[in-house]
PDB file of C-alpha atoms in Angstrom:
ATOM      1  CA  ALA A   1       6.846  -1.771 -17.082  1.00 51.00           C
ATOM      2  CA  GLN A   2       5.143   0.095 -14.427  1.00 54.00           C
ATOM      3  CA  LYS A   3       6.417   2.572 -12.485  1.00 89.00           C
ATOM      4  CA  VAL A   4       5.185   5.015  -9.953  1.00 94.00           C
ATOM      5  CA  THR A   5       7.304   8.384  -9.364  1.00 95.00           C
ATOM      6  CA  GLN A   6       6.824  10.823  -6.093  1.00 95.00           C
ATOM      7  CA  ALA A   7       9.573  12.941  -6.695  1.00 92.00           C
ATOM      8  CA  GLN A   8       9.041  15.074  -3.315  1.00 95.00           C
ATOM      9  CA  THR A   9      10.410  12.939  -0.608  1.00 92.00           C
ATOM     10  CA  GLU A  10       9.573  15.337   1.972  1.00 96.00           C
ATOM     11  CA  ILE A  11       7.479  18.873   1.983  1.00 97.00           C
ATOM     12  CA  SER A  12       7.204  20.959   5.026  1.00 97.00           C
ATOM     13  CA  VAL A  13       4.533  23.902   4.807  1.00 97.00           C
ATOM     14  CA  VAL A  14       3.090  25.873   7.592  1.00 97.00           C
ATOM     15  CA  GLU A  15      -0.488  25.293   8.578  1.00 97.00           C
ATOM     16  CA  LYS A  16      -3.514  26.566   6.514  1.00 97.00           C
ATOM     17  CA  GLU A  17      -0.909  26.728   3.532  1.00 97.00           C
ATOM     18  CA  ASP A  18      -2.307  24.388   0.586  1.00 97.00           C
ATOM     19  CA  VAL A  19       0.110  21.695  -0.365  1.00 97.00           C
ATOM     20  CA  THR A  20       0.040  19.695  -3.583  1.00 97.00           C
ATOM     21  CA  LEU A  21       1.534  16.181  -3.730  1.00 98.00           C
ATOM     22  CA  ASP A  22       2.874  15.154  -7.144  1.00 97.00           C
ATOM     23  CA  CYS A  23       2.570  11.520  -8.578  1.00 97.00           C
ATOM     24  CA  VAL A  24       3.577  10.524 -11.956  1.00 97.00           C
ATOM     25  CA  TYR A  25       2.875   6.786 -13.150  1.00 96.00           C
ATOM     26  CA  GLU A  26       4.058   4.874 -16.136  1.00 94.00           C
ATOM     27  CA  THR A  27       2.157   2.398 -18.022  1.00 91.00           C
ATOM     28  CA  ARG A  28       1.221   0.839 -21.583  1.00 88.00           C
ATOM     29  CA  ASP A  29      -1.979  -0.624 -20.631  1.00 86.00           C
ATOM     30  CA  THR A  30      -5.311   1.269 -21.187  1.00 87.00           C
ATOM     31  CA  THR A  31      -7.043  -0.044 -18.081  1.00 87.00           C
ATOM     32  CA  TYR A  32      -5.337   0.750 -14.863  1.00 90.00           C
ATOM     33  CA  TYR A  33      -6.258   2.312 -11.520  1.00 90.00           C
ATOM     34  CA  LEU A  34      -4.828   4.720  -9.369  1.00 93.00           C
ATOM     35  CA  PHE A  35      -4.856   5.255  -5.542  1.00 93.00           C
ATOM     36  CA  TRP A  36      -3.784   7.428  -2.560  1.00 96.00           C
ATOM     37  CA  TYR A  37      -3.136   6.120   0.655  1.00 95.00           C
ATOM     38  CA  LYS A  38      -2.052   8.080   3.723  1.00 96.00           C
ATOM     39  CA  GLN A  39       0.227   6.790   6.473  1.00 96.00           C
ATOM     40  CA  PRO A  40       0.106   8.724   9.532  1.00 95.00           C
ATOM     41  CA  PRO A  41       2.957   8.715  12.471  1.00 93.00           C
ATOM     42  CA  SER A  42       0.920   5.914  14.057  1.00 91.00           C
ATOM     43  CA  GLY A  43       2.079   3.678  10.922  1.00 91.00           C
ATOM     44  CA  GLU A  44      -1.453   1.974   9.890  1.00 92.00           C
ATOM     45  CA  LEU A  45      -1.941   2.940   6.139  1.00 93.00           C
ATOM     46  CA  VAL A  46      -5.509   4.448   5.230  1.00 93.00           C
ATOM     47  CA  PHE A  47      -7.250   4.180   1.857  1.00 91.00           C
ATOM     48  CA  LEU A  48      -7.997   7.850   0.426  1.00 93.00           C
ATOM     49  CA  ILE A  49      -8.839   7.731  -2.988  1.00 91.00           C
ATOM     50  CA  ARG A  50      -9.351   4.950  -6.050  1.00 90.00           C
ATOM     51  CA  ARG A  51      -9.848   6.380  -9.628  1.00 89.00           C
ATOM     52  CA  ASN A  52      -9.638   4.099 -12.554  1.00 87.00           C
ATOM     53  CA  SER A  53      -8.320   5.209 -16.202  1.00 90.00           C
ATOM     54  CA  PHE A  54     -11.729   5.877 -17.562  1.00 88.00           C
ATOM     55  CA  ASP A  55     -12.558   8.231 -15.251  1.00 84.00           C
ATOM     56  CA  GLU A  56     -10.767  11.806 -15.423  1.00 83.00           C
ATOM     57  CA  GLN A  57     -12.907  13.951 -13.304  1.00 83.00           C
ATOM     58  CA  ASN A  58     -11.367  15.590 -10.623  1.00 85.00           C
ATOM     59  CA  GLU A  59     -12.645  14.852  -7.083  1.00 85.00           C
ATOM     60  CA  ILE A  60     -12.800  17.009  -4.227  1.00 86.00           C
ATOM     61  CA  SER A  61     -13.290  15.419  -0.567  1.00 87.00           C
ATOM     62  CA  GLY A  62     -13.534  18.259   2.111  1.00 92.00           C
ATOM     63  CA  ARG A  63      -9.690  19.795   2.102  1.00 94.00           C
ATOM     64  CA  TYR A  64      -8.505  17.181  -0.078  1.00 95.00           C
ATOM     65  CA  SER A  65      -8.779  17.090  -4.279  1.00 94.00           C
ATOM     66  CA  TRP A  66      -7.273  15.054  -6.960  1.00 94.00           C
ATOM     67  CA  ASN A  67      -6.092  15.798 -10.104  1.00 94.00           C
ATOM     68  CA  PHE A  68      -5.997  13.125 -12.596  1.00 94.00           C
ATOM     69  CA  GLN A  69      -4.228  14.109 -15.904  1.00 93.00           C
ATOM     70  CA  LYS A  70      -4.199  11.160 -18.398  1.00 92.00           C
ATOM     71  CA  SER A  71      -2.141  13.411 -20.992  1.00 92.00           C
ATOM     72  CA  THR A  72       0.714  13.841 -18.460  1.00 94.00           C
ATOM     73  CA  SER A  73       0.093  10.853 -16.586  1.00 95.00           C
ATOM     74  CA  SER A  74      -0.458  12.441 -13.328  1.00 96.00           C
ATOM     75  CA  PHE A  75      -2.200  11.802 -10.460  1.00 96.00           C
ATOM     76  CA  ASN A  76      -1.924  14.746  -7.931  1.00 96.00           C
ATOM     77  CA  PHE A  77      -3.204  15.151  -4.390  1.00 96.00           C
ATOM     78  CA  THR A  78      -3.929  18.839  -3.008  1.00 96.00           C
ATOM     79  CA  ILE A  79      -4.845  19.417   0.390  1.00 96.00           C
ATOM     80  CA  THR A  80      -6.114  22.906   0.751  1.00 96.00           C
ATOM     81  CA  ALA A  81      -5.594  24.589   4.405  1.00 97.00           C
ATOM     82  CA  SER A  82      -3.611  22.223   5.316  1.00 96.00           C
ATOM     83  CA  GLN A  83      -3.548  21.346   9.368  1.00 97.00           C
ATOM     84  CA  VAL A  84      -1.149  19.631  11.690  1.00 96.00           C
ATOM     85  CA  VAL A  85      -3.201  16.347  11.573  1.00 96.00           C
ATOM     86  CA  ASP A  86      -2.294  15.846   7.752  1.00 97.00           C
ATOM     87  CA  SER A  87       1.431  15.401   8.698  1.00 97.00           C
ATOM     88  CA  ALA A  88       1.994  12.056   7.234  1.00 97.00           C
ATOM     89  CA  VAL A  89       3.846   9.974   4.615  1.00 96.00           C
ATOM     90  CA  TYR A  90       1.499   9.770   1.339  1.00 97.00           C
ATOM     91  CA  PHE A  91       1.610   7.156  -0.881  1.00 96.00           C
ATOM     92  CA  CYS A  92       0.670   6.996  -4.683  1.00 96.00           C
ATOM     93  CA  ALA A  93      -0.139   3.535  -5.998  1.00 94.00           C
ATOM     94  CA  LEU A  94      -0.873   2.086  -9.458  1.00 92.00           C
ATOM     95  CA  SER A  95      -2.537  -0.995 -10.177  1.00 89.00           C
ATOM     96  CA  GLU A  96      -2.863  -3.163 -13.562  1.00 82.00           C
ATOM     97  CA  ARG A  97      -3.230  -6.692 -14.622  1.00 78.00           C
ATOM     98  CA  GLU A  98      -0.545  -8.377 -15.082  1.00 73.00           C
ATOM     99  CA  GLY A  99      -1.309 -12.196 -16.023  1.00 68.00           C
ATOM    100  CA  GLY A 100      -4.482 -12.970 -13.913  1.00 66.00           C
ATOM    101  CA  TYR A 101      -3.472 -10.463 -10.973  1.00 69.00           C
ATOM    102  CA  GLN A 102      -4.012  -7.146 -10.404  1.00 73.00           C
ATOM    103  CA  LYS A 103      -0.481  -5.757  -9.425  1.00 80.00           C
ATOM    104  CA  VAL A 104      -0.320  -3.074  -7.218  1.00 86.00           C
ATOM    105  CA  THR A 105       2.952  -0.578  -7.224  1.00 89.00           C
ATOM    106  CA  PHE A 106       3.364   1.958  -5.006  1.00 92.00           C
ATOM    107  CA  GLY A 107       5.565   5.325  -4.951  1.00 92.00           C
ATOM    108  CA  ILE A 108       8.084   5.371  -2.343  1.00 92.00           C
ATOM    109  CA  GLY A 109       5.864   8.645  -0.107  1.00 93.00           C
ATOM    110  CA  THR A 110       6.065  11.773   0.340  1.00 96.00           C
ATOM    111  CA  LYS A 111       6.530  12.753   3.676  1.00 96.00           C
ATOM    112  CA  LEU A 112       4.343  16.020   4.573  1.00 97.00           C
ATOM    113  CA  GLN A 113       5.150  17.628   7.767  1.00 97.00           C
ATOM    114  CA  VAL A 114       2.488  20.679   8.224  1.00 97.00           C
ATOM    115  CA  ILE A 115       3.897  22.870  10.909  1.00 96.00           C
ATOM    116  CA  PRO A 116       1.681  24.834  13.398  1.00 94.00           C
TER     117      PRO A 116
ATOM    118  CA  ASP B   1     -14.129  -6.264  15.852  1.00 59.00           C
ATOM    119  CA  ALA B   2     -14.219  -6.969  12.379  1.00 64.00           C
ATOM    120  CA  GLY B   3     -11.204  -5.738  10.421  1.00 90.00           C
ATOM    121  CA  ILE B   4      -7.778  -7.007   9.302  1.00 94.00           C
ATOM    122  CA  THR B   5      -5.057  -7.862  12.185  1.00 95.00           C
ATOM    123  CA  GLN B   6      -1.550  -8.462  12.299  1.00 97.00           C
ATOM    124  CA  SER B   7       0.556 -10.262  15.289  1.00 96.00           C
ATOM    125  CA  PRO B   8       2.802  -9.678  16.695  1.00 97.00           C
ATOM    126  CA  ARG B   9       2.778  -6.060  16.505  1.00 95.00           C
ATOM    127  CA  TYR B  10       6.678  -6.079  17.409  1.00 97.00           C
ATOM    128  CA  LYS B  11       8.978  -8.602  17.161  1.00 97.00           C
ATOM    129  CA  ILE B  12      12.946  -9.116  18.007  1.00 97.00           C
ATOM    130  CA  THR B  13      14.550 -11.909  16.891  1.00 97.00           C
ATOM    131  CA  GLU B  14      18.027 -13.536  15.588  1.00 97.00           C
ATOM    132  CA  THR B  15      19.648 -14.142  12.378  1.00 97.00           C
ATOM    133  CA  GLY B  16      18.581 -17.799  11.474  1.00 97.00           C
ATOM    134  CA  ARG B  17      15.653 -18.617  13.773  1.00 97.00           C
ATOM    135  CA  GLN B  18      12.484 -18.990  11.985  1.00 97.00           C
ATOM    136  CA  VAL B  19       9.774 -16.473  12.272  1.00 97.00           C
ATOM    137  CA  THR B  20       6.061 -16.568  11.738  1.00 98.00           C
ATOM    138  CA  LEU B  21       3.829 -13.342  11.390  1.00 98.00           C
ATOM    139  CA  MET B  22       0.279 -13.591  11.480  1.00 97.00           C
ATOM    140  CA  CYS B  23      -2.613 -12.261   9.701  1.00 97.00           C
ATOM    141  CA  HIS B  24      -6.565 -12.306  10.532  1.00 97.00           C
ATOM    142  CA  GLN B  25      -9.187 -10.814   8.441  1.00 95.00           C
ATOM    143  CA  THR B  26     -12.789 -10.980   9.096  1.00 92.00           C
ATOM    144  CA  TRP B  27     -14.138  -9.532   6.018  1.00 86.00           C
ATOM    145  CA  SER B  28     -13.918 -12.751   4.061  1.00 85.00           C
ATOM    146  CA  HIS B  29     -12.086 -11.022   1.538  1.00 88.00           C
ATOM    147  CA  SER B  30     -10.890 -13.485  -1.462  1.00 88.00           C
ATOM    148  CA  TYR B  31      -7.300 -11.744  -1.950  1.00 90.00           C
ATOM    149  CA  MET B  32      -4.553 -11.546   0.711  1.00 93.00           C
ATOM    150  CA  PHE B  33      -1.127  -9.643   0.645  1.00 94.00           C
ATOM    151  CA  TRP B  34       2.119  -9.244   2.220  1.00 97.00           C
ATOM    152  CA  TYR B  35       4.137  -6.110   1.898  1.00 96.00           C
ATOM    153  CA  ARG B  36       7.540  -4.744   3.446  1.00 97.00           C
ATOM    154  CA  GLN B  37       8.037  -1.202   4.112  1.00 95.00           C
ATOM    155  CA  ASP B  38      11.530  -0.250   3.728  1.00 92.00           C
ATOM    156  CA  LEU B  39      12.857   3.777   3.550  1.00 84.00           C
ATOM    157  CA  GLY B  40      13.484   4.472  -0.006  1.00 80.00           C
ATOM    158  CA  HIS B  41      11.591   1.655  -1.432  1.00 84.00           C
ATOM    159  CA  GLY B  42       7.894   2.331  -0.202  1.00 86.00           C
ATOM    160  CA  LEU B  43       5.992  -0.844  -0.130  1.00 92.00           C
ATOM    161  CA  ARG B  44       7.168  -4.076  -1.748  1.00 93.00           C
ATOM    162  CA  LEU B  45       4.939  -7.078  -2.583  1.00 92.00           C
ATOM    163  CA  ILE B  46       6.421 -10.273  -0.861  1.00 95.00           C
ATOM    164  CA  TYR B  47       3.059 -12.561  -1.839  1.00 94.00           C
ATOM    165  CA  TYR B  48      -0.253 -12.827  -2.413  1.00 92.00           C
ATOM    166  CA  SER B  49      -3.127 -15.230  -2.404  1.00 92.00           C
ATOM    167  CA  ALA B  50      -6.224 -14.954  -4.387  1.00 87.00           C
ATOM    168  CA  ALA B  51      -8.001 -17.501  -2.310  1.00 88.00           C
ATOM    169  CA  ALA B  52      -7.705 -20.221   0.146  1.00 90.00           C
ATOM    170  CA  ASP B  53      -4.898 -22.641  -0.911  1.00 91.00           C
ATOM    171  CA  ILE B  54      -3.933 -20.251  -4.121  1.00 90.00           C
ATOM    172  CA  THR B  55      -0.936 -18.056  -3.410  1.00 92.00           C
ATOM    173  CA  ASP B  56       1.638 -16.780  -5.823  1.00 90.00           C
ATOM    174  CA  LYS B  57       5.060 -14.754  -5.536  1.00 91.00           C
ATOM    175  CA  GLY B  58       4.915 -10.900  -5.376  1.00 89.00           C
ATOM    176  CA  GLU B  59       8.243  -8.903  -6.426  1.00 88.00           C
ATOM    177  CA  VAL B  60      10.480  -9.845  -3.185  1.00 94.00           C
ATOM    178  CA  PRO B  61       9.713 -13.655  -2.210  1.00 95.00           C
ATOM    179  CA  ASP B  62      12.801 -14.696  -1.391  1.00 96.00           C
ATOM    180  CA  GLY B  63      13.522 -15.999   2.079  1.00 96.00           C
ATOM    181  CA  TYR B  64       9.697 -15.891   2.738  1.00 97.00           C
ATOM    182  CA  VAL B  65       6.943 -18.616   2.720  1.00 97.00           C
ATOM    183  CA  VAL B  66       3.286 -18.374   2.937  1.00 97.00           C
ATOM    184  CA  SER B  67       0.210 -20.589   3.336  1.00 95.00           C
ATOM    185  CA  ARG B  68      -3.572 -20.269   3.015  1.00 95.00           C
ATOM    186  CA  SER B  69      -5.441 -23.052   4.688  1.00 94.00           C
ATOM    187  CA  LYS B  70      -8.613 -20.598   5.512  1.00 93.00           C
ATOM    188  CA  THR B  71      -9.837 -17.529   3.833  1.00 93.00           C
ATOM    189  CA  GLU B  72      -9.228 -15.685   6.920  1.00 94.00           C
ATOM    190  CA  ASN B  73      -5.677 -16.225   7.731  1.00 96.00           C
ATOM    191  CA  PHE B  74      -2.519 -15.740   5.965  1.00 97.00           C
ATOM    192  CA  PRO B  75       0.931 -16.369   7.596  1.00 98.00           C
ATOM    193  CA  LEU B  76       3.941 -15.192   6.535  1.00 98.00           C
ATOM    194  CA  THR B  77       7.054 -17.256   7.609  1.00 98.00           C
ATOM    195  CA  LEU B  78      10.746 -16.508   7.692  1.00 97.00           C
ATOM    196  CA  GLU B  79      12.516 -19.544   7.371  1.00 94.00           C
ATOM    197  CA  SER B  80      15.923 -18.502   8.358  1.00 97.00           C
ATOM    198  CA  ALA B  81      15.760 -14.571   9.165  1.00 97.00           C
ATOM    199  CA  THR B  82      18.447 -12.518   7.759  1.00 97.00           C
ATOM    200  CA  ARG B  83      19.343  -9.130   8.952  1.00 97.00           C
ATOM    201  CA  SER B  84      18.185  -7.785   5.782  1.00 96.00           C
ATOM    202  CA  GLN B  85      14.689  -9.027   6.245  1.00 97.00           C
ATOM    203  CA  THR B  86      14.265  -6.150   9.437  1.00 97.00           C
ATOM    204  CA  SER B  87      11.609  -4.279   8.036  1.00 97.00           C
ATOM    205  CA  VAL B  88       7.587  -3.417   8.792  1.00 97.00           C
ATOM    206  CA  TYR B  89       5.689  -5.677   7.332  1.00 98.00           C
ATOM    207  CA  PHE B  90       1.997  -4.987   6.301  1.00 97.00           C
ATOM    208  CA  CYS B  91      -0.942  -7.639   5.400  1.00 97.00           C
ATOM    209  CA  ALA B  92      -3.561  -6.596   3.290  1.00 95.00           C
ATOM    210  CA  SER B  93      -7.175  -8.023   1.929  1.00 92.00           C
ATOM    211  CA  ARG B  94      -9.428  -6.788  -0.738  1.00 87.00           C
ATOM    212  CA  VAL B  95     -12.321  -8.127  -2.239  1.00 77.00           C
ATOM    213  CA  LEU B  96     -12.419 -10.049  -5.333  1.00 66.00           C
ATOM    214  CA  ALA B  97     -13.112  -7.480  -8.217  1.00 61.00           C
ATOM    215  CA  GLY B  98     -16.485  -6.999  -9.762  1.00 54.00           C
ATOM    216  CA  GLY B  99     -16.801  -7.171 -13.337  1.00 49.00           C
ATOM    217  CA  GLY B 100     -16.192  -4.231 -15.897  1.00 46.00           C
ATOM    218  CA  ASN B 101     -13.974  -1.600 -14.709  1.00 45.00           C
ATOM    219  CA  SER B 102     -14.437  -1.712 -10.976  1.00 51.00           C
ATOM    220  CA  TYR B 103     -11.346  -2.729  -8.532  1.00 61.00           C
ATOM    221  CA  ASN B 104     -11.550  -2.489  -4.905  1.00 70.00           C
ATOM    222  CA  GLU B 105      -9.050  -0.714  -2.908  1.00 83.00           C
ATOM    223  CA  GLN B 106      -6.773  -2.910  -0.520  1.00 88.00           C
ATOM    224  CA  PHE B 107      -7.494  -2.479   3.343  1.00 90.00           C
ATOM    225  CA  PHE B 108      -4.180  -2.721   5.443  1.00 94.00           C
ATOM    226  CA  GLY B 109      -3.447  -4.218   8.990  1.00 94.00           C
ATOM    227  CA  PRO B 110      -1.538  -2.384  11.454  1.00 94.00           C
ATOM    228  CA  GLY B 111       1.908  -3.704  10.412  1.00 95.00           C
ATOM    229  CA  THR B 112       4.247  -5.677  12.262  1.00 97.00           C
ATOM    230  CA  ARG B 113       7.838  -4.187  13.112  1.00 96.00           C
ATOM    231  CA  LEU B 114      10.317  -6.938  12.867  1.00 97.00           C
ATOM    232  CA  THR B 115      13.945  -6.462  13.886  1.00 97.00           C
ATOM    233  CA  VAL B 116      16.553  -9.301  13.204  1.00 97.00           C
ATOM    234  CA  LEU B 117      20.000  -9.140  15.065  1.00 96.00           C
TER     235      LEU B 117
END
């Protein structure tokens, strides 16, 4: 069984603070994929990053960075110098093969509020 | 414009009525998906389709029917709507995954907010 846990349901930070969103996953497969999506107040789901289980390199994209650690089954997301536009719900997702299908399981999301 | 669209964006209906939510994508993606989003549950897969005329159940398929006669369209029908089906519905698509370790992310439509009274 696969599972994605986002233990932080809501986080509030003051603008310019750094914030880390946690994601812990469970899987027995050796080949799997992890994703982060952003859902701003307007409601659409925006893809942020994909990482496969064989690539543990951390990634940085502007103010966003991701820390993938297989040893702790975590794929955490850090926003540096947060801005009001970062206010959104962020979803972590895990994908692994189940039968002939690449099944994706989403966490329940972390709501981030950045206060000006 | 290219992309994935959903219609209607908002729908209010009554218990027992049939409702169809439309999803259209212009990328010719092989895979298409229907999710529902509910507070405390994240996104849950209702049905998916690997190609035209190939569909399969996801995590919460009861009360829903899908079809896929054309690659670009993937309608979702609630045959007899119930209040528990009040939710935000998202359609998504992705390309057929390549070989080796590649897997492409899903792209989502804007969502349909459905209220069943």
